[in-house]
Coordinates of C-alpha atoms in Angstrom, one line a residue:
M231 CA -46.9 -40.0 -29.4
T232 CA -48.4 -40.7 -25.6
Y233 CA -51.7 -41.3 -24.9
K234 CA -52.2 -37.6 -23.2
I235 CA -51.3 -35.7 -26.7
M236 CA -53.7 -37.9 -28.6
M237 CA -55.7 -36.8 -25.8
M238 CA -55.0 -32.8 -26.4
L239 CA -55.2 -33.0 -30.3
L240 CA -59.0 -34.7 -29.3
L241 CA -59.7 -32.2 -26.6
G242 CA -58.2 -29.6 -27.9
V243 CA -58.8 -29.4 -32.3
A244 CA -61.1 -30.9 -31.9
L245 CA -63.9 -29.6 -29.1
L246 CA -65.1 -25.9 -29.4
P247 CA -64.6 -22.3 -27.8
A248 CA -68.0 -19.9 -25.6
A249 CA -70.0 -17.4 -25.8
D250 CA -69.5 -16.4 -22.6
P251 CA -65.5 -17.2 -22.1
G252 CA -63.3 -17.1 -18.8
Y253 CA -61.0 -19.6 -20.0
M254 CA -58.9 -20.0 -23.5
T255 CA -57.4 -23.5 -23.9
V256 CA -54.4 -22.4 -26.7
T257 CA -52.6 -25.8 -28.6
L258 CA -50.2 -25.0 -30.8
T259 CA -49.8 -27.6 -32.8
H260 CA -47.2 -28.3 -36.4
V261 CA -49.0 -29.5 -39.4
K262 CA -46.0 -31.2 -41.6
P263 CA -45.4 -29.6 -44.9
G264 CA -47.6 -31.5 -47.9
K265 CA -49.8 -33.3 -45.6
T266 CA -52.3 -30.3 -45.4
P267 CA -54.9 -33.0 -47.3
E268 CA -54.5 -35.5 -44.4
Y269 CA -54.5 -32.8 -41.0
N270 CA -58.2 -31.5 -43.3
D271 CA -59.4 -35.1 -43.7
L272 CA -58.5 -36.0 -39.9
Q273 CA -60.1 -32.7 -38.6
K274 CA -63.4 -33.9 -40.9
K275 CA -62.8 -37.3 -39.0
L276 CA -62.6 -35.2 -35.7
S277 CA -65.5 -32.5 -36.1
D278 CA -68.3 -35.3 -38.0
F279 CA -68.0 -37.2 -34.6
F280 CA -68.1 -35.0 -32.1
E281 CA -70.5 -33.1 -33.6
S282 CA -72.9 -36.0 -34.0
R283 CA -72.5 -37.6 -30.4
G284 CA -72.4 -33.7 -28.5
F285 CA -69.1 -32.0 -27.3
P286 CA -67.7 -33.2 -24.3
G287 CA -66.6 -30.4 -21.1
N288 CA -67.5 -27.4 -20.5
T289 CA -66.3 -26.0 -23.5
T290 CA -68.5 -24.3 -26.4
Q291 CA -66.8 -22.9 -28.9
L292 CA -63.9 -24.3 -30.9
I293 CA -61.6 -21.8 -34.0
R294 CA -59.1 -23.0 -35.3
L295 CA -56.4 -20.7 -36.9
R296 CA -53.9 -21.2 -39.8
R297 CA -51.4 -19.3 -40.0
A298 CA -51.1 -16.4 -42.6
Y299 CA -47.7 -15.2 -41.8
P300 CA -44.5 -16.4 -40.4
I301 CA -43.7 -13.6 -37.5
G302 CA -41.3 -15.2 -35.3
A303 CA -42.4 -19.0 -34.6
E304 CA -41.0 -20.0 -31.7
H305 CA -41.6 -23.4 -32.1
G306 CA -42.9 -24.1 -35.4
Y307 CA -46.2 -24.7 -35.0
N308 CA -47.8 -23.3 -38.2
R309 CA -51.9 -24.6 -36.9
V310 CA -53.7 -22.7 -33.2
A311 CA -56.4 -23.6 -32.2
L312 CA -58.8 -21.6 -29.2
G313 CA -61.4 -23.1 -27.2
F314 CA -63.0 -21.3 -25.2
R315 CA -64.8 -21.9 -22.3
P316 CA -66.6 -20.2 -19.0
E317 CA -65.1 -23.0 -16.8
P318 CA -61.8 -23.5 -16.1
A319 CA -60.8 -26.8 -18.6
E320 CA -59.2 -29.8 -16.7
L321 CA -55.6 -29.9 -16.6
D322 CA -55.0 -33.7 -15.4
L323 CA -55.7 -35.7 -19.2
A324 CA -56.3 -38.6 -17.1
K325 CA -60.2 -37.4 -15.7
E326 CA -61.0 -36.6 -18.2
P327 CA -63.2 -39.8 -19.9
S328 CA -61.6 -41.4 -23.0
F329 CA -63.9 -40.2 -26.1
L330 CA -60.4 -41.6 -28.4
P331 CA -61.9 -45.6 -28.5
E332 CA -66.1 -44.4 -29.5
F333 CA -63.8 -42.5 -32.0
L334 CA -61.6 -45.0 -32.9
K335 CA -65.1 -47.4 -33.7
S336 CA -66.2 -44.3 -35.2
A337 CA -63.4 -44.1 -37.7
G338 CA -62.6 -47.7 -38.6
W339 CA -59.2 -47.5 -37.2
T340 CA -57.1 -49.3 -34.5
P341 CA -55.0 -47.7 -31.7
E342 CA -51.7 -48.4 -34.4
Q343 CA -53.1 -46.9 -37.1
Y344 CA -54.5 -43.6 -35.7
Q345 CA -51.2 -43.0 -34.3
T346 CA -49.6 -43.8 -36.9
K347 CA -51.9 -41.3 -39.3
I348 CA -51.0 -38.7 -36.2
E349 CA -47.4 -39.1 -36.7
G350 CA -47.5 -38.6 -40.7
V351 CA -49.2 -35.4 -40.0
Y352 CA -47.7 -33.8 -37.0
H353 CA -44.5 -32.6 -35.3
Q354 CA -45.0 -34.5 -32.5
N355 CA -42.0 -32.1 -30.5
D356 CA -43.9 -29.3 -31.7
M357 CA -47.3 -29.7 -29.6
R358 CA -48.1 -27.5 -26.6
G359 CA -51.5 -26.3 -24.9
R360 CA -51.8 -23.4 -22.9
L361 CA -54.5 -22.3 -20.4
Y362 CA -55.9 -18.3 -20.3
R363 CA -58.4 -16.9 -18.1
E364 CA -60.3 -14.2 -19.5
V365 CA -59.3 -10.2 -18.1
V366 CA -61.1 -8.6 -21.1
S367 CA -63.4 -9.7 -24.0
L368 CA -64.6 -6.8 -26.5
G369 CA -66.6 -8.6 -29.3
S370 CA -66.5 -11.9 -31.4
I371 CA -64.4 -14.5 -33.6
Q372 CA -65.9 -14.9 -36.7
P373 CA -64.8 -17.6 -39.8
G374 CA -62.9 -15.4 -42.3
D375 CA -61.5 -12.8 -39.7
W376 CA -57.5 -12.5 -39.3
V377 CA -56.0 -12.6 -35.7
R378 CA -53.3 -11.7 -34.6
L379 CA -51.6 -12.7 -31.5
N380 CA -49.9 -10.4 -29.3
W381 CA -48.0 -12.5 -27.3
I382 CA -46.6 -10.5 -24.4
R383 CA -43.9 -11.4 -21.4
S384 CA -43.9 -9.1 -18.5
N385 CA -41.1 -8.5 -16.5
P386 CA -40.8 -9.6 -12.8
G387 CA -43.3 -8.5 -10.2
K388 CA -45.1 -6.5 -12.7
H389 CA -47.2 -8.5 -14.8
V390 CA -50.7 -6.9 -12.6
A391 CA -49.2 -3.2 -13.8
L392 CA -48.5 -4.1 -17.4
R393 CA -52.1 -6.0 -17.6
D394 CA -53.7 -3.1 -15.5
A395 CA -52.2 -1.2 -18.4
N396 CA -53.6 -3.1 -21.3
V397 CA -56.7 -2.8 -20.5
K398 CA -56.1 0.9 -19.9
Y399 CA -54.5 2.0 -22.5
N400 CA -54.7 -0.9 -25.2
Q401 CA -58.4 -1.3 -24.9
M402 CA -59.6 2.1 -25.0
A403 CA -57.5 2.5 -28.1
S404 CA -59.9 -0.4 -29.9
K405 CA -63.0 0.4 -28.5
K406 CA -62.3 3.8 -30.4
L407 CA -61.2 1.4 -33.5
I408 CA -64.1 -0.9 -33.0
E409 CA -66.3 2.2 -33.6
R410 CA -63.8 3.4 -36.6
G411 CA -64.4 -0.4 -37.9
G412 CA -61.1 -0.3 -38.6
E413 CA -60.8 -3.6 -35.7
K414 CA -63.2 -6.1 -34.8
A415 CA -62.7 -7.3 -31.7
W416 CA -59.8 -7.6 -29.4
M417 CA -59.5 -9.6 -25.5
L418 CA -57.0 -10.2 -23.2
Y419 CA -56.2 -13.2 -21.5
E420 CA -53.7 -14.1 -18.9
L421 CA -51.7 -17.1 -17.7
P422 CA -53.7 -17.6 -14.8
F423 CA -50.7 -19.8 -12.8
S424 CA -47.1 -20.8 -14.2
T425 CA -46.2 -23.4 -16.3
G426 CA -42.4 -23.7 -15.0
E427 CA -41.7 -22.7 -17.8
K428 CA -40.2 -18.8 -19.3
D429 CA -43.6 -18.1 -20.6
F430 CA -46.0 -15.6 -22.3
D431 CA -48.3 -14.8 -19.5
L432 CA -50.4 -12.4 -21.1
L433 CA -52.0 -12.8 -24.6
R434 CA -53.7 -10.2 -26.2
V435 CA -56.2 -10.8 -28.8
H436 CA -57.0 -8.3 -31.8
V437 CA -59.4 -9.1 -35.0
F438 CA -59.7 -7.8 -38.1
A439 CA -61.6 -8.6 -41.6
D440 CA -58.9 -8.5 -43.8
S441 CA -55.3 -9.0 -43.8
K442 CA -54.3 -6.4 -44.7
A443 CA -55.6 -4.3 -41.3
A444 CA -54.8 -7.2 -39.7
Q445 CA -50.5 -6.5 -40.8
K446 CA -50.8 -2.8 -39.3
Q447 CA -49.5 -2.0 -36.2
L448 CA -51.6 0.0 -33.6
T449 CA -50.2 3.5 -34.8
G450 CA -51.7 6.6 -33.7
M451 CA -52.6 6.1 -30.5
S452 CA -51.0 9.3 -28.4
S453 CA -53.4 11.2 -30.4
M454 CA -56.0 9.5 -28.3
F455 CA -55.0 10.2 -25.0
P456 CA -54.6 13.2 -23.4
S457 CA -51.2 13.7 -23.5
D458 CA -49.8 13.0 -19.9
E459 CA -52.4 10.1 -20.0
W460 CA -50.0 8.9 -22.5
A461 CA -46.2 10.4 -20.8
K462 CA -47.9 7.5 -18.4
A463 CA -48.8 4.8 -20.4
L464 CA -45.8 4.8 -22.6
D465 CA -43.9 4.7 -18.9
A466 CA -46.6 2.0 -17.8
F467 CA -45.8 -0.6 -21.2
R468 CA -41.9 0.2 -21.3
G469 CA -41.3 -0.1 -17.2
S470 CA -43.9 -3.7 -17.4
T471 CA -42.7 -5.5 -20.5
E472 CA -39.6 -7.7 -20.9
T473 CA -40.5 -9.2 -24.5
T474 CA -43.2 -9.7 -27.3
R475 CA -44.1 -12.0 -30.2
I476 CA -46.6 -11.3 -32.8
E477 CA -48.2 -13.9 -35.4
I478 CA -51.0 -13.8 -37.8
F479 CA -53.7 -16.0 -38.8
Q480 CA -56.5 -16.6 -40.8
V481 CA -60.0 -19.1 -39.3
E482 CA -59.6 -22.2 -41.2
R483 CA -62.5 -23.0 -38.9
S484 CA -65.0 -22.1 -36.2
V485 CA -67.8 -24.1 -34.4
T486 CA -70.0 -23.0 -31.6
R487 CA -71.5 -25.7 -29.6
K488 CA -75.6 -25.6 -29.9

């Protein structure tokens, strides 16, 4: 495992998200089957280390998610860490201060022992990281919540149109659902720059109190808008969306910087 991947795990999985987030780091990892106890032990050591020494960077809250329903997993990952922060992350990991030596000393591990543990817990080829910028954020994610991630790829040249349609129509519908208690929070994030891959350029986050609500797709939207507005919404979504993927997770751990 490379040093950068080791630091991604330290910074992306052991840090925290934000009270007034402007950006969100998304760290995707794949814990090997049967390795959950080792994963939990590693996460506890990482969390204890950072909580005892203070969290670096500008991340203010970290939420760890456990996959509940494997709907179309692109790379087989089963854990996601959402790190909320008011400022963009440092994309060049070489510029991040190295906390690894201090962590290894606190854990009593050599670099070789740590690498062996990481390789035993994670499928290394299934690790990815993304930085998204906030568009809209309604509500927050709490321990025990169920989270539906809706990854969206817009048609070429239609990113702005699709983003605006989500803000205008999905946000309005979610506001009404939140008022009725059917949904707890709704967030929309966009990829601020190209990654060089054919990536999902929008990420919509729906938060629910229970799994049944999380599994229900948004229905009845047409009744929430005047008929002419609903027709415009359909045109906007159909003409701007290339593909979507939906995944459901439960909050495994949530830590907020004090």
